[in-house]
Tab-separated table of C-alpha atoms in Angstrom:
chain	number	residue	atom	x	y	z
M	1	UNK	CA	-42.457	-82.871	-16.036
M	2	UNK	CA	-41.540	-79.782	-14.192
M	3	UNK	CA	-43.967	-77.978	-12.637
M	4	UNK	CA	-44.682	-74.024	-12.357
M	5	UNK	CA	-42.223	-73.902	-9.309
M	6	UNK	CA	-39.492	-75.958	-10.791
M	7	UNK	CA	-40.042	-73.056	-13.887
M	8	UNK	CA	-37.128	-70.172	-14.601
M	9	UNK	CA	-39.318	-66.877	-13.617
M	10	UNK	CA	-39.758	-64.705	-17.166
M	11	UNK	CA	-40.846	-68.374	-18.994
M	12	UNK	CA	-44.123	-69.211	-20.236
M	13	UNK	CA	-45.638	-73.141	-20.527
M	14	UNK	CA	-45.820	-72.338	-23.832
M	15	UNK	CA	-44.512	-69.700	-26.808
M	16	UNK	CA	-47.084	-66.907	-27.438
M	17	UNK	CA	-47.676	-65.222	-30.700
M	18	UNK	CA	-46.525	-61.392	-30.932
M	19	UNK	CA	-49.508	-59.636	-31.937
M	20	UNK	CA	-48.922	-56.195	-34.292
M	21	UNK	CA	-51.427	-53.406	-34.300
M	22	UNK	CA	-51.143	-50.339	-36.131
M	23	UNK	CA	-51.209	-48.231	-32.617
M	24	UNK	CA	-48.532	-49.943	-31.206
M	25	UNK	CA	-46.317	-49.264	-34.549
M	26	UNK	CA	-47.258	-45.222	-34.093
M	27	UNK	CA	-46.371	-45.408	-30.180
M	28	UNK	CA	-43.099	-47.432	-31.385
M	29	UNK	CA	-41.809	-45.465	-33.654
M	30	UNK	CA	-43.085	-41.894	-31.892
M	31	UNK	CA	-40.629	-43.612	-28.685
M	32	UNK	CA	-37.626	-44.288	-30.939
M	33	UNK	CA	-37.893	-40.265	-32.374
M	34	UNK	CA	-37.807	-39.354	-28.936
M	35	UNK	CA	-34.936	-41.176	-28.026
M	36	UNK	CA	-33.168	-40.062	-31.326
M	37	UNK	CA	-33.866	-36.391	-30.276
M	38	UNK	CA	-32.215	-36.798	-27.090
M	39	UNK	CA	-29.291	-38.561	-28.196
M	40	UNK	CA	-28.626	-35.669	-30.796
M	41	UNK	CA	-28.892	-32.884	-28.007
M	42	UNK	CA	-26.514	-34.889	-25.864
M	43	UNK	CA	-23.930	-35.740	-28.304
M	44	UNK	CA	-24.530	-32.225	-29.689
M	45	UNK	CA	-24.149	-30.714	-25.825
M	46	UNK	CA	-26.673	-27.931	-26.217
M	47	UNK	CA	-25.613	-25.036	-23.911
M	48	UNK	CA	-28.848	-23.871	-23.500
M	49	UNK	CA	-30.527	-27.358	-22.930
M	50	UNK	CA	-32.970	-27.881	-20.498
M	51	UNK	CA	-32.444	-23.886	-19.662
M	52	UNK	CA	-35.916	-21.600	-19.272
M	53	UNK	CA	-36.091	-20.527	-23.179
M	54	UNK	CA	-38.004	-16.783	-23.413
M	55	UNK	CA	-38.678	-15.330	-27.176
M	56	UNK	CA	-38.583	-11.548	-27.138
M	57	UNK	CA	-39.785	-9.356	-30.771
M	58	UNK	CA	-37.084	-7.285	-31.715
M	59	UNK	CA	-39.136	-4.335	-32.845
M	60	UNK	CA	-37.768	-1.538	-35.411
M	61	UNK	CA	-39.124	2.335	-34.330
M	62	UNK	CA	-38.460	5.346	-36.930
M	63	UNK	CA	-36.886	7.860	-35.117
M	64	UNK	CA	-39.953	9.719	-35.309
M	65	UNK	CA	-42.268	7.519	-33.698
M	66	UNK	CA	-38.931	7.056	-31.314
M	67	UNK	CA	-39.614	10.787	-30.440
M	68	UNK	CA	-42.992	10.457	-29.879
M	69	UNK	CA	-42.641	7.488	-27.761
M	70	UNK	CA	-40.323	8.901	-25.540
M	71	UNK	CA	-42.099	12.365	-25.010
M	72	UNK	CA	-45.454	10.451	-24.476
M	73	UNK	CA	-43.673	8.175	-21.579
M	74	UNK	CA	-41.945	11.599	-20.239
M	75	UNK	CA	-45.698	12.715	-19.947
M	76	UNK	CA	-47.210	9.548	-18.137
M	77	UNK	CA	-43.962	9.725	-15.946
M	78	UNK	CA	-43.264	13.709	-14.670
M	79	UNK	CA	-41.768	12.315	-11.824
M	80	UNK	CA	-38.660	10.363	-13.596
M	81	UNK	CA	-36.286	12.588	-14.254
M	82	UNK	CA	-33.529	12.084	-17.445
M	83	UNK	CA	-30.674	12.075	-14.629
M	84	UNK	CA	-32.258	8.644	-13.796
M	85	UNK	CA	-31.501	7.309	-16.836
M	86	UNK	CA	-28.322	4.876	-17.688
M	87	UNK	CA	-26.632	5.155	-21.238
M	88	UNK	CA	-25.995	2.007	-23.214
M	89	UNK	CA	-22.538	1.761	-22.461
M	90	UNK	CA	-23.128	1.467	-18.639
M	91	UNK	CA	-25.959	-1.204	-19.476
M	92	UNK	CA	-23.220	-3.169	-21.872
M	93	UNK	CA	-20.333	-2.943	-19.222
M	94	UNK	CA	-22.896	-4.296	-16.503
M	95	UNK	CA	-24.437	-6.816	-18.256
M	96	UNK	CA	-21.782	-8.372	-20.922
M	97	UNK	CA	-24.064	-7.997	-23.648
M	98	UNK	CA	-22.112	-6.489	-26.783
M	99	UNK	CA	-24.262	-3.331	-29.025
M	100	UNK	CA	-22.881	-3.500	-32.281
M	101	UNK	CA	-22.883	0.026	-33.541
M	102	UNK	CA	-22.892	2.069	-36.617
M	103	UNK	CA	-19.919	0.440	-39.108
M	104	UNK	CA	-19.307	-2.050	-36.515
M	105	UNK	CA	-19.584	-5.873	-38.307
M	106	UNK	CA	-22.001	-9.235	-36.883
M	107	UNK	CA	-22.065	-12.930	-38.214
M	108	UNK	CA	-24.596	-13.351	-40.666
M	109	UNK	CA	-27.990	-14.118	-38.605
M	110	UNK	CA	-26.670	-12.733	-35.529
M	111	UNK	CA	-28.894	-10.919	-33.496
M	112	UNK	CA	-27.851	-6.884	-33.573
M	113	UNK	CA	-28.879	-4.371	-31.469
M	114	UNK	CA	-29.113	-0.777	-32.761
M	115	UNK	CA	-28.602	1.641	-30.717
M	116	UNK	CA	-29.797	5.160	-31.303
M	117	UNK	CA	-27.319	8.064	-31.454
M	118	UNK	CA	-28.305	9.964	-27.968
M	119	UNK	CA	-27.829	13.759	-28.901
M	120	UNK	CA	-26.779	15.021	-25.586
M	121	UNK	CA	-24.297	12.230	-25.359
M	122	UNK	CA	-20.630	14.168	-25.367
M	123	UNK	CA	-18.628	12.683	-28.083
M	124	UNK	CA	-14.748	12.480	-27.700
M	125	UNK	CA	-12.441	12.944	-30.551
M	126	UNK	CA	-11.398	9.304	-31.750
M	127	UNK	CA	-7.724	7.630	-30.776
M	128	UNK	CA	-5.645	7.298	-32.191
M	129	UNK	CA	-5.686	10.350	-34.668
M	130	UNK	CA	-3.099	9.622	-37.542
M	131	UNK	CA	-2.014	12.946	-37.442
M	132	UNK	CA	-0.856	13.369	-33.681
M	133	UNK	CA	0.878	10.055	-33.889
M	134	UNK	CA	5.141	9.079	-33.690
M	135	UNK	CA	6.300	5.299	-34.028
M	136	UNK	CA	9.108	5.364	-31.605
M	137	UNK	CA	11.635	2.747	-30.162
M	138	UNK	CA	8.532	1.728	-27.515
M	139	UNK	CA	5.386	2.062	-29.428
M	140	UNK	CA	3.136	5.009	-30.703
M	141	UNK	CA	3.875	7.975	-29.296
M	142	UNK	CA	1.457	11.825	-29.221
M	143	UNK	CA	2.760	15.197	-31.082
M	144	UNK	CA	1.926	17.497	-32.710
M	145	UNK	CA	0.308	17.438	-36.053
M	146	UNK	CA	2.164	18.894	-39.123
M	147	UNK	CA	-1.363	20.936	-39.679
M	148	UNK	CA	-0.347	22.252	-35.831
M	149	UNK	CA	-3.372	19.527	-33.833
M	150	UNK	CA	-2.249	19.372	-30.553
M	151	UNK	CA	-3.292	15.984	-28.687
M	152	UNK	CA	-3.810	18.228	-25.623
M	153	UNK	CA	-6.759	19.880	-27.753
M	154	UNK	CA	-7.828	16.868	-29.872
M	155	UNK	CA	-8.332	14.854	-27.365
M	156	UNK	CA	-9.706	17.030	-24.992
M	157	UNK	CA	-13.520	16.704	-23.890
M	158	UNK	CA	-15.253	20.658	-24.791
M	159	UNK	CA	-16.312	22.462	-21.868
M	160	UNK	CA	-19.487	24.125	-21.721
M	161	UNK	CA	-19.567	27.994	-22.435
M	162	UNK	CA	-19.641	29.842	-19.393
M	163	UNK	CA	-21.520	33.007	-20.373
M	164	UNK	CA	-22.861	33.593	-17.083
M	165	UNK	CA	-19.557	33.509	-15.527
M	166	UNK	CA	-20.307	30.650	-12.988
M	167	UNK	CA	-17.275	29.338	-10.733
M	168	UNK	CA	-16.147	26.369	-12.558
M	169	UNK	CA	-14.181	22.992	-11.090
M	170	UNK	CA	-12.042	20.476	-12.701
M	171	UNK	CA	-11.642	17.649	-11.021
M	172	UNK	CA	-8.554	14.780	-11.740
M	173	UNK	CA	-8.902	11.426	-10.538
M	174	UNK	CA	-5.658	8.928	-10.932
M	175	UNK	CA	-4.788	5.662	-10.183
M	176	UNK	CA	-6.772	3.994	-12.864
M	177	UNK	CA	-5.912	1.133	-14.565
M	178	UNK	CA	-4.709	-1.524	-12.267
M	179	UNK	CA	-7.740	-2.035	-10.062
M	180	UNK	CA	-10.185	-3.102	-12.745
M	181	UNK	CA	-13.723	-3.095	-10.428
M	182	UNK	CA	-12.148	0.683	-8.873
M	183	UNK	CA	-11.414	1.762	-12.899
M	184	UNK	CA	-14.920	0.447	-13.917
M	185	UNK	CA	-16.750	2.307	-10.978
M	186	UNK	CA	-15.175	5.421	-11.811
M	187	UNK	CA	-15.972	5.386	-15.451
M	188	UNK	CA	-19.820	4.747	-14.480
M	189	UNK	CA	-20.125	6.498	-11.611
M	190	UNK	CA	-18.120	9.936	-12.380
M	191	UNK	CA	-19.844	12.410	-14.557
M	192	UNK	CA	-18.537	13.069	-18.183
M	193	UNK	CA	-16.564	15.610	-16.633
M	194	UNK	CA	-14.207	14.398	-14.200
M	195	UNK	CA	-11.066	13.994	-16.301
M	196	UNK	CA	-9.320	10.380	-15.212
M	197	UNK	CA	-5.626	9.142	-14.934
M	198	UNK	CA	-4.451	6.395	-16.246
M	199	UNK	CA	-1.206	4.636	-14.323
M	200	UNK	CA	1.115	3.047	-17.161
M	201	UNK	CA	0.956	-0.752	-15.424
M	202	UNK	CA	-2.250	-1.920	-15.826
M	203	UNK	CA	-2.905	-5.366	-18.582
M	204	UNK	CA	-5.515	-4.060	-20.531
M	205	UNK	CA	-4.953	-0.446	-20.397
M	206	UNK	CA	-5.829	0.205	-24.149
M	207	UNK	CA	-9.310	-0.997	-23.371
M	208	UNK	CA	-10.263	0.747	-20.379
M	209	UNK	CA	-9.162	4.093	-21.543
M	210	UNK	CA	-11.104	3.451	-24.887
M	211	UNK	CA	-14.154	2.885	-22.095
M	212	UNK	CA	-13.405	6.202	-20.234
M	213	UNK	CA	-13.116	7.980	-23.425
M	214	UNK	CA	-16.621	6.411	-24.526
M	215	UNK	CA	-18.305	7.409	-21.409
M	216	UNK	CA	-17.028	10.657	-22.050
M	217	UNK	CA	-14.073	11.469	-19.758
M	218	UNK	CA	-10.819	12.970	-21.478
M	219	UNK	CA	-8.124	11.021	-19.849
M	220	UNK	CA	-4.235	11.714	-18.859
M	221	UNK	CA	-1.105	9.531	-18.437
M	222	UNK	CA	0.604	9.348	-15.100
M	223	UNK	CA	4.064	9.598	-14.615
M	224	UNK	CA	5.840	7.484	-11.975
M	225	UNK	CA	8.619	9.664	-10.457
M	226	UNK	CA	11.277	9.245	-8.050
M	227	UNK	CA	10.212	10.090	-4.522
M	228	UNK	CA	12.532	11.212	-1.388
M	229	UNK	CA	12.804	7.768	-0.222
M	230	UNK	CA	12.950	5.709	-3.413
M	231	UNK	CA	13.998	2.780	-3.730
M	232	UNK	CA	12.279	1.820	0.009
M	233	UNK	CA	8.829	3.511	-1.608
M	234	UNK	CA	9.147	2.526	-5.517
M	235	UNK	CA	6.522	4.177	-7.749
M	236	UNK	CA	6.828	1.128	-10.243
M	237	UNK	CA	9.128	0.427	-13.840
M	238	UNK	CA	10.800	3.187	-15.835
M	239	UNK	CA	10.512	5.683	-12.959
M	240	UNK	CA	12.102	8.727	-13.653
M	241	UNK	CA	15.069	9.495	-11.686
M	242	UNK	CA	16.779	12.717	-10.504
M	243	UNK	CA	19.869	11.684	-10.579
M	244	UNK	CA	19.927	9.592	-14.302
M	245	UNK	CA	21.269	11.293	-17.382
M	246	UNK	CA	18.650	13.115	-19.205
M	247	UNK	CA	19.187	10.536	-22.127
M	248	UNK	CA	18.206	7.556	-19.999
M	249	UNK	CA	15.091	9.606	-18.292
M	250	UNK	CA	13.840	10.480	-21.819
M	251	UNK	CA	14.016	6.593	-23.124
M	252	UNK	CA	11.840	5.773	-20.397
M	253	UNK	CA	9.465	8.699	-20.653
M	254	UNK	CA	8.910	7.894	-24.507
M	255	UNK	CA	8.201	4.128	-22.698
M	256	UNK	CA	6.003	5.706	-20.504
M	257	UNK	CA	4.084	8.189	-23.505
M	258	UNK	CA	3.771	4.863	-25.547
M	259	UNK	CA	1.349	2.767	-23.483
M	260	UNK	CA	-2.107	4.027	-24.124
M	261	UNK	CA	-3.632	6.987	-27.017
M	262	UNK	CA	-5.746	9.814	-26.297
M	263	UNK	CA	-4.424	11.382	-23.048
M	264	UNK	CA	-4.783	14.901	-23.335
M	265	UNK	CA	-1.372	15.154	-21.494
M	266	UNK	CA	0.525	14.265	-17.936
M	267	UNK	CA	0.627	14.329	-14.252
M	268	UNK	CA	3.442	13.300	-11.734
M	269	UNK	CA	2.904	10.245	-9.540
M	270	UNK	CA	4.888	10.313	-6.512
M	271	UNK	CA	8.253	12.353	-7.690
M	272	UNK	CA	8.813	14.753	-4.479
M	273	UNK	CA	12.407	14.567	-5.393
M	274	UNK	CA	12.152	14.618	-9.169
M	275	UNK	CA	10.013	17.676	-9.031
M	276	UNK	CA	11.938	19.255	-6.970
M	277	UNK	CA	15.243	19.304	-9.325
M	278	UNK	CA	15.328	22.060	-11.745
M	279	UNK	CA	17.889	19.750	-13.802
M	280	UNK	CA	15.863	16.539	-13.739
M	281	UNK	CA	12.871	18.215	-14.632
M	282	UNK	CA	14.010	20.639	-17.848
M	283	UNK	CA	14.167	17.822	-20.593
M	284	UNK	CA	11.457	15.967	-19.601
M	285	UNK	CA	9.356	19.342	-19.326
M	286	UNK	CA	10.763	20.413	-23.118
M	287	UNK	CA	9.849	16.774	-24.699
M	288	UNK	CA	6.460	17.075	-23.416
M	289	UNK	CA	6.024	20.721	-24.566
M	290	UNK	CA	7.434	19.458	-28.040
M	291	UNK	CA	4.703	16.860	-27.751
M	292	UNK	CA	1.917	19.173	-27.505
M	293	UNK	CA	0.783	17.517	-23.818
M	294	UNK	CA	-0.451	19.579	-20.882
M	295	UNK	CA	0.996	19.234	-17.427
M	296	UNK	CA	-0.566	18.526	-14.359
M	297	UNK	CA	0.828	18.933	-10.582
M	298	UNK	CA	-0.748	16.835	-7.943
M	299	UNK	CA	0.788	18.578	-5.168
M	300	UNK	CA	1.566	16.173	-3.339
M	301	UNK	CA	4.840	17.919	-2.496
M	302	UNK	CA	4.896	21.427	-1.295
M	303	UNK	CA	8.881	21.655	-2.545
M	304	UNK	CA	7.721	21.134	-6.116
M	305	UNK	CA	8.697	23.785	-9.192
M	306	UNK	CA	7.244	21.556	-11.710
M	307	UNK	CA	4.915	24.017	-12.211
M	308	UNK	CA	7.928	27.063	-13.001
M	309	UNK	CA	9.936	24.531	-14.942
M	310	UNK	CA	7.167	23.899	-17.552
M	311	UNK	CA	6.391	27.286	-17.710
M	312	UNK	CA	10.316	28.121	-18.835
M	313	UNK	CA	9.993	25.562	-21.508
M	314	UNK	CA	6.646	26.485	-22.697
M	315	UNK	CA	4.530	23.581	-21.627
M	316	UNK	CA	1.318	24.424	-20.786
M	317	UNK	CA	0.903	23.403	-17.162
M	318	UNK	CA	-1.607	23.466	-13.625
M	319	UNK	CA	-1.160	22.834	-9.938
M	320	UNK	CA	-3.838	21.104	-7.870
M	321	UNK	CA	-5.545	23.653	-5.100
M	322	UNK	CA	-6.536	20.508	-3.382
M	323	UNK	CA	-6.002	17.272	-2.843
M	324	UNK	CA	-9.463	15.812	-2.171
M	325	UNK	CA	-8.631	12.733	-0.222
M	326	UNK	CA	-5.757	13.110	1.406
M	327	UNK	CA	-7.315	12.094	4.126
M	328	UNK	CA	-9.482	9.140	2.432
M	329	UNK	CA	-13.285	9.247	5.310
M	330	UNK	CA	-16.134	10.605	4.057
M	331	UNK	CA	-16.675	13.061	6.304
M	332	UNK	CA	-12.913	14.369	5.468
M	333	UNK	CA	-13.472	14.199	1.636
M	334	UNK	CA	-16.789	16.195	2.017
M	335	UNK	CA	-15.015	18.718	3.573
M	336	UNK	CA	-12.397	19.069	1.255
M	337	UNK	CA	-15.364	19.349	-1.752
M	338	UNK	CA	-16.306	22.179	0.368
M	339	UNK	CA	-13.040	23.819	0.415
M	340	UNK	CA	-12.710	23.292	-3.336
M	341	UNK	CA	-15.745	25.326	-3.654
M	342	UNK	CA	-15.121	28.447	-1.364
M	343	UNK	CA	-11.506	28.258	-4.132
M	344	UNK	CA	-13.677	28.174	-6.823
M	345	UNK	CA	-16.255	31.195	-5.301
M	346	UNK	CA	-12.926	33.416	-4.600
M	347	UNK	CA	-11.094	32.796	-7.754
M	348	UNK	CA	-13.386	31.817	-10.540
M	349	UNK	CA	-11.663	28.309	-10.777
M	350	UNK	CA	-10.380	25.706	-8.746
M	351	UNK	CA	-8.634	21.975	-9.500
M	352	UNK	CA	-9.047	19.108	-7.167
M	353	UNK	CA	-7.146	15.985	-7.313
M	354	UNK	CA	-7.954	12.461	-6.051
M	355	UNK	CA	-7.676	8.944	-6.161
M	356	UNK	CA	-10.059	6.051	-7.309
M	357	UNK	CA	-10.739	4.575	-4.473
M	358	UNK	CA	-14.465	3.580	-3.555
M	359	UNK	CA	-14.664	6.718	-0.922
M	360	UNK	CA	-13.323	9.436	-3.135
M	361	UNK	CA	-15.519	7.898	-6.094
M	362	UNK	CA	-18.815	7.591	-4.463
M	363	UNK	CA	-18.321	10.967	-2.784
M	364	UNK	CA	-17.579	13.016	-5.300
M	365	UNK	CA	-19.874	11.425	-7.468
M	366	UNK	CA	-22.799	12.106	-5.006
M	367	UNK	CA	-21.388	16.021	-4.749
M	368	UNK	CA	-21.750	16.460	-7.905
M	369	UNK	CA	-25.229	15.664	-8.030
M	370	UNK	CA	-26.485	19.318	-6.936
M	371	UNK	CA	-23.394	20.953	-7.896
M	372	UNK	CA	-24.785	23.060	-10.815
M	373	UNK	CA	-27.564	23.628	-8.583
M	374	UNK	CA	-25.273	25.783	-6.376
M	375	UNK	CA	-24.130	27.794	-9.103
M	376	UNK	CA	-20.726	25.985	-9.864
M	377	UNK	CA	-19.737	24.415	-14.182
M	378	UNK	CA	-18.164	20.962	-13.450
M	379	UNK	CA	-15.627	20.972	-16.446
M	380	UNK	CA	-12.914	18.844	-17.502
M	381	UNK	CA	-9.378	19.470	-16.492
M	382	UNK	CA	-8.064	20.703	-19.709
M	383	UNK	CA	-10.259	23.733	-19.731
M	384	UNK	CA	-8.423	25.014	-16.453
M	385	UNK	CA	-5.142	24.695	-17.869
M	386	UNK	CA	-3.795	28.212	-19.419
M	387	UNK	CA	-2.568	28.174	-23.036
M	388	UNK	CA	1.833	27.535	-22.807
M	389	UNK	CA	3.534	30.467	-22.225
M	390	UNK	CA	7.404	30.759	-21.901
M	391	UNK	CA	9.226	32.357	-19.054
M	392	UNK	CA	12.764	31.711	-20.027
């Protein structure tokens, strides 16, 4: 006979009876749902499994108790002021969360957010308008409507009424479009009425002009042009050329006019040499004119007679009294504010031009803070430019 240390370990002498009580079924069965449960949520790979869960109450307000709520939190609060506050779109582009608006369409049981219509929101003109729009070789191209809309006017953010007969300044920022985080900043940061440039390069153009637009900012196209020392400095494809046959310069314009709707008209980038050629200049002045487009003139080139071309070919056009960052340090783009105001104090009006980069955005954007406070109308570019008028 073997004894107990001759025995396999785990064996008994003897078999033992299993015993079966009704607590030990519960416990059984309450461990095999468990394990069920957890097999389903693995196999079923929960995203949100094992995540901090949080349930919110979506509560519905009538706009009157809305009102109410709000003036009654203004009240408590004298010390917030409105400027504080952020609009939904700013909160959506920060945060990734989509608002589904008025007409806009969810998946059945989908969460949806309303969002109140804000009443001192400014509200831009949709684009595409059917009327103001050309299918050409390229894409859709602006003109003018057959009931006489001008994109240049549809498109156009209002400017405020200037009764009192403040100075008023327009300023134009460009160069948006390729840098997405520098296009995104200027959208929130700028106020409505900074009118933004689009370049014609950038991959999702469509959307972040639709975004400017929404945040209230009428928008323009820019127009690469040939410089004094292209090819060696190469403002990018389809460049106009002052030297190309006006047939090839207007296929690539109508290239150019095709990449984005809702631009209330055009502005040179680069182009000392283009603007400076009378010949160059004259067709691509007229299509734009037929168009119904303003024209803008960065002056970045003192030889320029963009300004007297359009003017012979009835294009409504404007020429920047200063470029605000030519010099891109604070302390230089300060001054140059400052200069755009002693313009605007002497002649009613003055136009500033820049570029988005972080400087020039959080700069102006902190200027124009306390700007109205001075006694100066911050107003969208298009409200500067004089109605076409033909010379020639």
């Amino acid at each position: 006979m073997g004894s107990d240390l001759t025995r396999p370990l785990g064996l008994e002498s003897a078999p033992r009876r299993l015993r079966v009580t009704a607590r030990g079924l519960v416990l059984g069965f309450a461990g095999l749902a468990v394990a069920a449960l957890a097999g389903y949520l693995g196999l079923a790979r929960d995203p949100h499994g094992g995540e901090p869960v949080a349930v919110a109450a979506i509560e519905t307000v009538a706009p009157e108790a809305a009102a109410s709520k709000l003036a009654a939190n203004a009240a408590s609060a004298p010390d917030k002021a409105p400027d504080n506050r952020i609009s939904a779109a700013e909160i959506e582009r920060e945060s990734g969360v989509v608002v589904v608006r008025r007409g806009g369409a969810a998946v059945p049981g989908s969460v949806v957010l309303r969002v109140p219509d804000d009443p001192s929101a400014v509200r831009l003109q949709p684009a595409p308008d059917p009327r103001l729009v050309e299918h050409g070789r390229h894409g859709p191209l602006p003109k003018i409507g057959a009931d006489g809309a001008r994109p240049s006017e549809v498109y156009a953010r209002r400017a405020p009424s200037n009764r009192q007969g403040q100075p008023r300044i327009a300023i134009f920022v460009g160069g948006l479009g390729i840098g997405r985080q520098a296009t995104a900043a200027a959208i929130a940061k700028l106020p409505g009425p900074v009118t933004l440039a689009f370049a014609p390069y950038g991959a999702d153009l469509a959307r972040q002009v639709a975004d400017a637009r929404e945040a209230g900012h009428e928008v323009m196209l820019q127009l690469p042009m040939e410089p004094f020392d292209y090819p060696d400095n190469d403002p990018g494809p389809q460049t106009l050329i002052a030297g190309a046959k006006p047939d090839k310069n207007l296929d690539r314009l109508q290239w150019l006019l095709s990449r984005f709707p809702g631009y209330v008209g055009v502005s040179n980038f680069m182009g000392g040499k283009f603007t400076a050629s009378a010949e160059a200049l004259t067709p691509v002045m007229h299509a734009l004119a037929a168009r119904g487009l303003i024209f803008v003139d960065d002056a970045s080139s003192m030889r320029s007679i963009a300004g007297e071309v359009a003017a012979s070919q009835g294009l409504a056009a404007a020429k920047a009294d200063v470029v605000i960052d030519a010099e891109p340090t604070a302390a230089a783009i300060d001054a140059a504010l400052g200069r755009l105001e002693q313009i605007a104090r002497a002649k009613g009006t003055a136009l500033g031009v820049a570029s988005a980069l972080p400087a020039s955005t959080a700069r102006i954007a902190a200027w124009a803070q306390a700007l109205a406070a001075r006694g100066i109308t911050l107003v969208p570019v298009s409200s500067l430019v004089p109605p076409p008028r033909r010379t020639g």
